[in-house]
Amino acid sequence: MNLHEYQGKEILASFGVRIQRGMVAQNPEEAVAAAKQLTEETGTSWYVVKAQVHAGGRGKGGGVKLAKNLEEIASISEAIIGMDLVTPQTSTAGKRVHQVLVAEDVYYPGESETSEFYMSVLLDRSSGRNMIMYSTEGGMDIEEVAEHTPHLIFTETISPAVGIMPFQARKIAFNLGLSGTAFKEMTKFVMSLYKAYEESDASLFEINPVLKTSDDKILAVDAKVSIDDNALYRRKVYADMRDLREENAIEVEANAVGLNYVDLDGNVGCMVNGAGLAMATMDLIKMAGGEPANFLDVGGTADAKRVEEAFRIILKDPNVKAILINIFGGIVRCDRVAQGILGAYKNMGDAIKVPIIVRLQGTNAELAKEILDNSGLAVKSAVQFQEAADKVKEVLAL
Ligand code: GDP
Ligand code: MN
């Protein structure tokens, strides 16, 4: 589950990580009130107004703006709230902005230069350990740094047995070229950032940029945080931070009825039991010249009710031109699944306008095919994988 920048920063602050302070606002009036309060608390006279959407690159897309007084706070938040923000990480339609973070300006001039670093904590799947990834090249697209100057990205692997050691934090501060106060600040930053990651059951904490201010403070200017979905049951405070407006509406609905559904761009809807078979089915669709419109694993209990729910979810996607049902009858018998499909078809009546290809394999597969073939419904049945592929090709050519 992904969080907004302001929520990620709240978590960071609760673990003692220094952050660029700010307050979230739903409208220009709240933004102005937030700015006034910020000035009382921090003494700042300039502010940044930051669109809160689940996408990076907001700066480039015009979603991060400097405001030098309260009038600018009002006009900038007026312009940003309600806009469809397009960034390199969103679709061309953009993401609707519902709220902004009004934050203190931390790029003020002073004794020394400001510097922007990159730092993230994440699970390195190849070593099975958490690691800290960091770079002097902060503020910009880290994928670009990784592609063109990979030697500027460092990693530090953390032992699960002993956790992060102070020498590792010092090594990071050293590699980032820091000394004096900034060095000490950075070691504290790293230690508390890692603690935040570990104790919130996160799968990612990405801070880009980590800023060294002109008076040698180290703080988080941005925060991209993902909490492990499987840990949400024991992290209620974070679970409550979920913002469904940021998530795909069909996926939210599918998850609510317990279906494992991921929305994709293609035109062939698929309904499959088991994640492995679902992946193979998506390959099959591609090889037949189609593009999968979704990943959908209906799980072990493919009864009529579930099949119908799955149909309804798939049909919500206007791009679907055909549906391929590929179910292996192991525990569930194929004839029962066939009955389920017919039941759903009858219940949904003319809601189903696209051709349906059904491949049932396993227990009672032949009987299931017979049931479908004799049903008089516009369902094309197949027993073999290749047969199903050919039929997908056939209906796509129509
Ligand atoms: P992102 O573009 O979505 O990654 O959003 P960020 O929170 O990283 O902000 C984008 C950029 O805005 C940063 O890299 C900074 O250059 C700039 N920025 C953020 N906070 C401030 C601030 O307090 N003052 C100034 N002048 N610039 C800021
Ligand atoms: Mn950023």
GROMACS .gro file of C-alpha atoms and ligand atoms in nm:
model
  427
    1MET     CA    1   0.000   0.000   0.000
    2ASN     CA    2   0.142   0.334  -0.106
    3LEU     CA    3   0.115   0.647   0.104
    4HIS     CA    4   0.111   1.018   0.031
    5GLU     CA    5   0.422   1.226   0.088
    6TYR     CA    6   0.265   1.398   0.391
    7GLN     CA    7   0.177   1.062   0.548
    8GLY     CA    8   0.525   0.922   0.485
    9LYS     CA    9   0.674   1.231   0.648
   10GLU     CA   10   0.443   1.188   0.950
   11ILE     CA   11   0.579   0.837   0.997
   12LEU     CA   12   0.936   0.957   0.955
   13ALA     CA   13   0.888   1.231   1.213
   14SER     CA   14   0.739   0.981   1.458
   15PHE     CA   15   1.068   0.791   1.444
   16GLY     CA   16   1.276   1.103   1.496
   17VAL     CA   17   1.378   1.159   1.133
   18ARG     CA   18   1.412   1.529   1.058
   19ILE     CA   19   1.169   1.639   0.785
   20GLN     CA   20   1.074   1.948   0.591
   21ARG     CA   21   0.775   2.044   0.802
   22GLY     CA   22   0.434   2.103   0.655
   23MET     CA   23   0.059   2.069   0.683
   24VAL     CA   24  -0.191   1.917   0.446
   25ALA     CA   25  -0.476   2.133   0.310
   26GLN     CA   26  -0.793   2.049   0.114
   27ASN     CA   27  -0.862   2.402  -0.014
   28PRO     CA   28  -0.694   2.745  -0.045
   29GLU     CA   29  -0.835   2.870   0.290
   30GLU     CA   30  -0.688   2.574   0.474
   31ALA     CA   31  -0.362   2.627   0.284
   32VAL     CA   32  -0.337   2.987   0.403
   33ALA     CA   33  -0.417   2.887   0.762
   34ALA     CA   34  -0.153   2.613   0.737
   35ALA     CA   35   0.106   2.861   0.610
   36LYS     CA   36   0.033   3.102   0.899
   37GLN     CA   37   0.070   2.823   1.152
   38LEU     CA   38   0.393   2.705   0.988
   39THR     CA   39   0.541   3.050   1.018
   40GLU     CA   40   0.449   3.058   1.388
   41GLU     CA   41   0.610   2.721   1.446
   42THR     CA   42   0.918   2.741   1.226
   43GLY     CA   43   0.966   3.109   1.148
   44THR     CA   44   0.964   3.037   0.775
   45SER     CA   45   0.859   3.322   0.546
   46TRP     CA   46   0.859   3.127   0.218
   47TYR     CA   47   0.673   2.806   0.151
   48VAL     CA   48   0.637   2.527  -0.104
   49VAL     CA   49   0.296   2.404  -0.211
   50LYS     CA   50   0.311   2.037  -0.311
   51ALA     CA   51   0.040   1.835  -0.486
   52GLN     CA   52  -0.038   1.517  -0.293
   53VAL     CA   53  -0.085   1.235  -0.542
   54HIS     CA   54   0.064   0.887  -0.562
   55ALA     CA   55   0.316   0.968  -0.833
   56GLY     CA   56   0.667   1.104  -0.846
   57GLY     CA   57   0.805   1.371  -1.075
   58ARG     CA   58   0.551   1.622  -0.946
   59GLY     CA   59   0.809   1.900  -0.961
   60LYS     CA   60   0.853   1.848  -1.335
   61GLY     CA   61   0.477   1.837  -1.388
   62GLY     CA   62   0.408   2.169  -1.214
   63GLY     CA   63   0.283   2.012  -0.891
   64VAL     CA   64   0.549   2.168  -0.665
   65LYS     CA   65   0.558   2.548  -0.645
   66LEU     CA   66   0.737   2.802  -0.432
   67ALA     CA   67   0.515   3.063  -0.260
   68LYS     CA   68   0.668   3.381  -0.117
   69ASN     CA   69   0.363   3.512   0.067
   70LEU     CA   70   0.009   3.421   0.171
   71GLU     CA   71  -0.146   3.557  -0.151
   72GLU     CA   72   0.073   3.322  -0.352
   73ILE     CA   73  -0.022   3.035  -0.117
   74ALA     CA   74  -0.388   3.102  -0.200
   75SER     CA   75  -0.344   3.139  -0.577
   76ILE     CA   76  -0.107   2.844  -0.616
   77SER     CA   77  -0.319   2.605  -0.411
   78GLU     CA   78  -0.628   2.725  -0.598
   79ALA     CA   79  -0.453   2.627  -0.922
   80ILE     CA   80  -0.313   2.293  -0.801
   81ILE     CA   81  -0.614   2.154  -0.610
   82GLY     CA   82  -0.852   2.003  -0.863
   83MET     CA   83  -0.600   1.987  -1.148
   84ASP     CA   84  -0.515   1.666  -1.329
   85LEU     CA   85  -0.143   1.653  -1.269
   86VAL     CA   86   0.057   1.492  -1.547
   87THR     CA   87   0.408   1.376  -1.454
   88PRO     CA   88   0.654   1.132  -1.612
   89GLN     CA   89   0.505   0.870  -1.378
   90THR     CA   90   0.133   0.920  -1.453
   91SER     CA   91  -0.076   0.838  -1.760
   92THR     CA   92  -0.134   1.117  -2.011
   93ALA     CA   93  -0.470   1.185  -1.843
   94GLY     CA   94  -0.283   1.263  -1.521
   95LYS     CA   95  -0.392   1.225  -1.160
   96ARG     CA   96  -0.658   1.442  -0.997
   97VAL     CA   97  -0.514   1.644  -0.706
   98HIS     CA   98  -0.742   1.649  -0.400
   99GLN     CA   99  -0.506   1.807  -0.149
  100VAL     CA  100  -0.176   1.990  -0.115
  101LEU     CA  101   0.101   1.989   0.139
  102VAL     CA  102   0.203   2.338   0.245
  103ALA     CA  103   0.563   2.306   0.361
  104GLU     CA  104   0.833   2.535   0.495
  105ASP     CA  105   1.095   2.648   0.242
  106VAL     CA  106   1.415   2.465   0.330
  107TYR     CA  107   1.633   2.588   0.043
  108TYR     CA  108   1.711   2.918   0.220
  109PRO     CA  109   2.058   3.074   0.165
  110GLY     CA  110   2.321   3.053   0.438
  111GLU     CA  111   2.677   2.969   0.541
  112SER     CA  112   2.726   2.673   0.305
  113GLU     CA  113   2.575   2.535  -0.014
  114THR     CA  114   2.265   2.315  -0.004
  115SER     CA  115   2.308   1.960  -0.144
  116GLU     CA  116   2.050   1.707  -0.255
  117PHE     CA  117   2.107   1.335  -0.197
  118TYR     CA  118   1.911   1.023  -0.280
  119MET     CA  119   1.838   0.758  -0.019
  120SER     CA  120   1.606   0.461  -0.002
  121VAL     CA  121   1.559   0.158   0.219
  122LEU     CA  122   1.416  -0.151   0.056
  123LEU     CA  123   1.426  -0.528   0.046
  124ASP     CA  124   1.697  -0.667  -0.180
  125ARG     CA  125   1.533  -0.985  -0.302
  126SER     CA  126   1.852  -1.140  -0.435
  127SER     CA  127   2.027  -1.135  -0.098
  128GLY     CA  128   1.705  -1.160   0.101
  129ARG     CA  129   1.819  -0.866   0.311
  130ASN     CA  130   1.718  -0.507   0.361
  131MET     CA  131   1.947  -0.255   0.206
  132ILE     CA  132   2.007   0.117   0.196
  133MET     CA  133   2.061   0.257  -0.149
  134TYR     CA  134   2.206   0.607  -0.170
  135SER     CA  135   2.367   0.855  -0.402
  136THR     CA  136   2.512   1.202  -0.417
  137GLU     CA  137   2.292   1.255  -0.725
  138GLY     CA  138   1.970   1.340  -0.543
  139GLY     CA  139   1.673   1.545  -0.655
  140MET     CA  140   1.668   1.394  -1.003
  141ASP     CA  141   1.536   1.080  -1.162
  142ILE     CA  142   1.724   0.796  -0.991
  143GLU     CA  143   1.648   0.557  -1.281
  144GLU     CA  144   1.841   0.793  -1.504
  145VAL     CA  145   2.136   0.801  -1.265
  146ALA     CA  146   2.127   0.420  -1.252
  147GLU     CA  147   2.133   0.399  -1.630
  148HIS     CA  148   2.400   0.656  -1.714
  149THR     CA  149   2.620   0.675  -1.404
  150PRO     CA  150   2.563   0.353  -1.206
  151HIS     CA  151   2.893   0.400  -1.021
  152LEU     CA  152   2.734   0.694  -0.839
  153ILE     CA  153   2.483   0.467  -0.667
  154PHE     CA  154   2.598   0.293  -0.349
  155THR     CA  155   2.434   0.017  -0.151
  156GLU     CA  156   2.470  -0.093   0.210
  157THR     CA  157   2.326  -0.431   0.306
  158ILE     CA  158   2.187  -0.471   0.657
  159SER     CA  159   2.230  -0.794   0.849
  160PRO     CA  160   1.895  -0.922   0.976
  161ALA     CA  161   2.067  -1.067   1.283
  162VAL     CA  162   2.224  -0.747   1.419
  163GLY     CA  163   2.034  -0.475   1.236
  164ILE     CA  164   2.195  -0.153   1.121
  165MET     CA  165   2.532  -0.078   1.285
  166PRO     CA  166   2.650   0.276   1.358
  167PHE     CA  167   2.963   0.222   1.144
  168GLN     CA  168   2.737   0.164   0.844
  169ALA     CA  169   2.565   0.499   0.897
  170ARG     CA  170   2.908   0.666   0.924
  171LYS     CA  171   3.025   0.496   0.605
  172ILE     CA  172   2.719   0.633   0.423
  173ALA     CA  173   2.777   0.986   0.555
  174PHE     CA  174   3.142   0.960   0.449
  175ASN     CA  175   3.059   0.833   0.099
  176LEU     CA  176   2.820   1.126   0.059
  177GLY     CA  177   3.116   1.356   0.115
  178LEU     CA  178   2.997   1.506   0.442
  179SER     CA  179   3.197   1.632   0.738
  180GLY     CA  180   3.143   1.814   1.067
  181THR     CA  181   2.785   1.882   1.176
  182ALA     CA  182   2.635   1.754   0.850
  183PHE     CA  183   2.822   1.424   0.895
  184LYS     CA  184   2.679   1.374   1.245
  185GLU     CA  185   2.333   1.476   1.128
  186MET     CA  186   2.348   1.227   0.843
  187THR     CA  187   2.443   0.934   1.068
  188LYS     CA  188   2.146   1.017   1.291
  189PHE     CA  189   1.923   1.050   0.983
  190VAL     CA  190   2.028   0.710   0.848
  191MET     CA  191   1.984   0.530   1.181
  192SER     CA  192   1.635   0.669   1.241
  193LEU     CA  193   1.528   0.625   0.877
  194TYR     CA  194   1.620   0.257   0.896
  195LYS     CA  195   1.432   0.221   1.224
  196ALA     CA  196   1.123   0.380   1.064
  197TYR     CA  197   1.144   0.136   0.773
  198GLU     CA  198   1.182  -0.169   0.992
  199GLU     CA  199   0.927  -0.087   1.259
  200SER     CA  200   0.653   0.024   1.021
  201ASP     CA  201   0.671  -0.302   0.820
  202ALA     CA  202   0.746  -0.099   0.508
  203SER     CA  203   0.869  -0.246   0.183
  204LEU     CA  204   1.004   0.091   0.067
  205PHE     CA  205   1.110   0.424   0.208
  206GLU     CA  206   1.247   0.644  -0.070
  207ILE     CA  207   1.365   0.991   0.019
  208ASN     CA  208   1.455   1.197  -0.287
  209PRO     CA  209   1.589   1.447  -0.212
  210VAL     CA  210   1.750   1.418   0.128
  211LEU     CA  211   1.861   1.776   0.177
  212LYS     CA  212   2.167   1.920   0.343
  213THR     CA  213   2.052   2.272   0.428
  214SER     CA  214   2.279   2.573   0.414
  215ASP     CA  215   2.312   2.549   0.793
  216ASP     CA  216   2.411   2.181   0.778
  217LYS     CA  217   2.088   2.016   0.883
  218ILE     CA  218   1.994   1.690   0.710
  219LEU     CA  219   1.624   1.645   0.637
  220ALA     CA  220   1.372   1.461   0.422
  221VAL     CA  221   1.220   1.691   0.157
  222ASP     CA  222   1.018   1.414  -0.010
  223ALA     CA  223   0.895   1.072   0.103
  224LYS     CA  224   0.768   0.778  -0.098
  225VAL     CA  225   0.654   0.505   0.138
  226SER     CA  226   0.500   0.164   0.074
  227ILE     CA  227   0.374  -0.048   0.361
  228ASP     CA  228   0.368  -0.425   0.310
  229ASP     CA  229   0.001  -0.520   0.250
  230ASN     CA  230   0.051  -0.842   0.444
  231ALA     CA  231   0.145  -0.645   0.756
  232LEU     CA  232  -0.148  -0.404   0.751
  233TYR     CA  233  -0.350  -0.622   0.987
  234ARG     CA  234  -0.105  -0.535   1.263
  235ARG     CA  235  -0.043  -0.174   1.157
  236LYS     CA  236  -0.389  -0.031   1.188
  237VAL     CA  237  -0.265   0.328   1.212
  238TYR     CA  238  -0.103   0.294   0.871
  239ALA     CA  239  -0.386   0.086   0.723
  240ASP     CA  240  -0.618   0.378   0.805
  241MET     CA  241  -0.400   0.605   0.592
  242ARG     CA  242  -0.517   0.427   0.275
  243ASP     CA  243  -0.651   0.674   0.018
  244LEU     CA  244  -0.878   0.478  -0.216
  245ARG     CA  245  -0.905   0.778  -0.450
  246GLU     CA  246  -0.546   0.709  -0.552
  247GLU     CA  247  -0.612   0.349  -0.647
  248ASN     CA  248  -0.766   0.189  -0.954
  249ALA     CA  249  -1.145   0.179  -0.893
  250ILE     CA  250  -1.195  -0.165  -1.049
  251GLU     CA  251  -0.909  -0.311  -0.847
  252VAL     CA  252  -1.051  -0.170  -0.525
  253GLU     CA  253  -1.389  -0.327  -0.603
  254ALA     CA  254  -1.235  -0.662  -0.697
  255ASN     CA  255  -1.029  -0.671  -0.380
  256ALA     CA  256  -1.340  -0.595  -0.175
  257VAL     CA  257  -1.501  -0.920  -0.298
  258GLY     CA  258  -1.176  -1.111  -0.248
  259LEU     CA  259  -1.067  -1.138  -0.611
  260ASN     CA  260  -0.704  -1.107  -0.702
  261TYR     CA  261  -0.731  -0.855  -0.987
  262VAL     CA  262  -0.480  -0.630  -1.159
  263ASP     CA  263  -0.601  -0.393  -1.430
  264LEU     CA  264  -0.398  -0.393  -1.754
  265ASP     CA  265  -0.417  -0.208  -2.086
  266GLY     CA  266  -0.521  -0.485  -2.327
  267ASN     CA  267  -0.848  -0.608  -2.481
  268VAL     CA  268  -0.884  -0.972  -2.371
  269GLY     CA  269  -1.024  -1.019  -2.022
  270CYS     CA  270  -0.909  -1.331  -1.842
  271MET     CA  271  -1.054  -1.532  -1.561
  272VAL     CA  272  -0.823  -1.799  -1.427
  273ASN     CA  273  -0.772  -2.003  -1.111
  274GLY     CA  274  -0.418  -1.992  -0.977
  275ALA     CA  275  -0.156  -1.723  -1.032
  276GLY     CA  276   0.076  -1.946  -1.236
  277LEU     CA  277  -0.199  -2.047  -1.476
  278ALA     CA  278  -0.305  -1.682  -1.496
  279MET     CA  279   0.045  -1.585  -1.609
  280ALA     CA  280   0.054  -1.867  -1.865
  281THR     CA  281  -0.286  -1.758  -1.992
  282MET     CA  282  -0.166  -1.403  -2.038
  283ASP     CA  283   0.125  -1.538  -2.244
  284LEU     CA  284  -0.120  -1.741  -2.449
  285ILE     CA  285  -0.331  -1.434  -2.522
  286LYS     CA  286  -0.022  -1.244  -2.634
  287MET     CA  287   0.084  -1.527  -2.862
  288ALA     CA  288  -0.262  -1.528  -3.015
  289GLY     CA  289  -0.215  -1.160  -3.105
  290GLY     CA  290  -0.419  -1.013  -2.820
  291GLU     CA  291  -0.324  -0.814  -2.513
  292PRO     CA  292  -0.449  -0.916  -2.168
  293ALA     CA  293  -0.691  -0.662  -2.019
  294ASN     CA  294  -0.628  -0.787  -1.671
  295PHE     CA  295  -0.476  -1.042  -1.441
  296LEU     CA  296  -0.751  -1.220  -1.250
  297ASP     CA  297  -0.707  -1.513  -1.018
  298VAL     CA  298  -1.047  -1.630  -0.890
  299GLY     CA  299  -0.876  -1.864  -0.645
  300GLY     CA  300  -0.974  -2.214  -0.541
  301THR     CA  301  -1.352  -2.171  -0.517
  302ALA     CA  302  -1.476  -2.107  -0.869
  303ASP     CA  303  -1.848  -2.145  -0.796
  304ALA     CA  304  -2.130  -1.968  -0.979
  305LYS     CA  305  -2.130  -1.668  -0.745
  306ARG     CA  306  -1.758  -1.611  -0.783
  307VAL     CA  307  -1.765  -1.658  -1.158
  308GLU     CA  308  -2.043  -1.401  -1.177
  309GLU     CA  309  -1.853  -1.154  -0.958
  310ALA     CA  310  -1.547  -1.202  -1.178
  311PHE     CA  311  -1.755  -1.144  -1.493
  312ARG     CA  312  -1.893  -0.821  -1.351
  313ILE     CA  313  -1.545  -0.696  -1.264
  314ILE     CA  314  -1.400  -0.783  -1.605
  315LEU     CA  315  -1.691  -0.616  -1.788
  316LYS     CA  316  -1.633  -0.288  -1.605
  317ASP     CA  317  -1.330  -0.240  -1.826
  318PRO     CA  318  -1.460  -0.082  -2.149
  319ASN     CA  319  -1.160  -0.209  -2.347
  320VAL     CA  320  -1.255  -0.575  -2.311
  321LYS     CA  321  -1.340  -0.727  -2.651
  322ALA     CA  322  -1.334  -1.094  -2.551
  323ILE     CA  323  -1.309  -1.300  -2.234
  324LEU     CA  324  -1.099  -1.610  -2.192
  325ILE     CA  325  -1.186  -1.833  -1.901
  326ASN     CA  326  -0.913  -2.084  -1.826
  327ILE     CA  327  -0.981  -2.299  -1.524
  328PHE     CA  328  -0.814  -2.610  -1.402
  329GLY     CA  329  -1.051  -2.839  -1.220
  330GLY     CA  330  -0.850  -2.999  -0.944
  331ILE     CA  331  -1.043  -2.963  -0.623
  332VAL     CA  332  -1.331  -2.795  -0.803
  333ARG     CA  333  -1.492  -3.014  -1.074
  334CYS     CA  334  -1.509  -2.872  -1.427
  335ASP     CA  335  -1.880  -2.951  -1.470
  336ARG     CA  336  -1.952  -2.742  -1.160
  337VAL     CA  337  -1.754  -2.453  -1.307
  338ALA     CA  338  -1.943  -2.492  -1.637
  339GLN     CA  339  -2.272  -2.476  -1.446
  340GLY     CA  340  -2.139  -2.169  -1.268
  341ILE     CA  341  -2.060  -2.000  -1.599
  342LEU     CA  342  -2.406  -2.076  -1.735
  343GLY     CA  343  -2.566  -1.952  -1.414
  344ALA     CA  344  -2.370  -1.626  -1.430
  345TYR     CA  345  -2.455  -1.588  -1.798
  346LYS     CA  346  -2.826  -1.627  -1.729
  347ASN     CA  347  -2.821  -1.395  -1.426
  348MET     CA  348  -2.636  -1.125  -1.609
  349GLY     CA  349  -2.849  -1.159  -1.920
  350ASP     CA  350  -2.748  -0.910  -2.186
  351ALA     CA  351  -2.477  -0.751  -1.974
  352ILE     CA  352  -2.236  -0.989  -2.147
  353LYS     CA  353  -2.193  -0.865  -2.503
  354VAL     CA  354  -1.844  -0.993  -2.579
  355PRO     CA  355  -1.751  -1.342  -2.698
  356ILE     CA  356  -1.642  -1.586  -2.430
  357ILE     CA  357  -1.395  -1.865  -2.475
  358VAL     CA  358  -1.387  -2.124  -2.202
  359ARG     CA  359  -1.115  -2.377  -2.147
  360LEU     CA  360  -1.183  -2.621  -1.869
  361GLN     CA  361  -0.927  -2.888  -1.800
  362GLY     CA  362  -0.904  -3.147  -1.525
  363THR     CA  363  -1.172  -3.345  -1.346
  364ASN     CA  364  -1.483  -3.394  -1.566
  365ALA     CA  365  -1.347  -3.167  -1.840
  366GLU     CA  366  -1.528  -3.352  -2.121
  367LEU     CA  367  -1.859  -3.337  -1.937
  368ALA     CA  368  -1.808  -2.964  -1.881
  369LYS     CA  369  -1.748  -2.910  -2.253
  370GLU     CA  370  -2.067  -3.098  -2.330
  371ILE     CA  371  -2.265  -2.881  -2.090
  372LEU     CA  372  -2.132  -2.562  -2.249
  373ASP     CA  373  -2.175  -2.686  -2.608
  374ASN     CA  374  -2.536  -2.787  -2.543
  375SER     CA  375  -2.627  -2.471  -2.357
  376GLY     CA  376  -2.719  -2.273  -2.666
  377LEU     CA  377  -2.522  -1.978  -2.534
  378ALA     CA  378  -2.255  -1.786  -2.722
  379VAL     CA  379  -1.976  -1.961  -2.538
  380LYS     CA  380  -1.692  -2.122  -2.728
  381SER     CA  381  -1.547  -2.414  -2.541
  382ALA     CA  382  -1.202  -2.562  -2.565
  383VAL     CA  383  -1.021  -2.841  -2.387
  384GLN     CA  384  -0.666  -2.792  -2.510
  385PHE     CA  385  -0.457  -2.482  -2.449
  386GLN     CA  386  -0.380  -2.439  -2.821
  387GLU     CA  387  -0.747  -2.473  -2.907
  388ALA     CA  388  -0.825  -2.187  -2.670
  389ALA     CA  389  -0.552  -1.975  -2.829
  390ASP     CA  390  -0.692  -2.040  -3.178
  391LYS     CA  391  -1.038  -1.937  -3.064
  392VAL     CA  392  -0.906  -1.616  -2.911
  393LYS     CA  393  -0.739  -1.542  -3.245
  394GLU     CA  394  -1.062  -1.618  -3.426
  395VAL     CA  395  -1.279  -1.381  -3.222
  396LEU     CA  396  -1.021  -1.103  -3.227
  397ALA     CA  397  -1.018  -1.118  -3.607
  398LEU     CA  398  -1.393  -1.055  -3.620
  399GDP     P1  399   0.879   1.514  -0.683
  399GDP     O1  400   0.911   1.601  -0.800
  399GDP     O2  401   0.743   1.452  -0.697
  399GDP     O3  402   0.985   1.413  -0.656
  399GDP     O4  403   0.866   1.612  -0.554
  399GDP     P2  404   0.979   1.663  -0.450
  399GDP     O5  405   0.917   1.668  -0.317
  399GDP     O6  406   1.102   1.580  -0.461
  399GDP     O7  407   1.007   1.811  -0.498
  399GDP     C1  408   1.057   1.839  -0.624
  399GDP     C2  409   1.159   1.947  -0.618
  399GDP     O8  410   1.105   2.067  -0.563
  399GDP     C3  411   1.279   1.917  -0.529
  399GDP     O9  412   1.376   1.838  -0.589
  399GDP     C4  413   1.330   2.055  -0.498
  399GDP    O10  414   1.421   2.094  -0.599
  399GDP     C5  415   1.207   2.142  -0.503
  399GDP     N1  416   1.170   2.181  -0.366
  399GDP     C6  417   1.114   2.101  -0.271
  399GDP     N2  418   1.104   2.168  -0.154
  399GDP     C7  419   1.151   2.292  -0.176
  399GDP     C8  420   1.169   2.408  -0.093
  399GDP    O11  421   1.140   2.408   0.026
  399GDP     N3  422   1.222   2.518  -0.153
  399GDP     C9  423   1.259   2.521  -0.282
  399GDP     N4  424   1.309   2.633  -0.332
  399GDP     N5  425   1.247   2.412  -0.362
  399GDP    C10  426   1.194   2.301  -0.311
  400MN      MN  427   1.113   1.366  -0.506
   0.00000   0.00000   0.00000
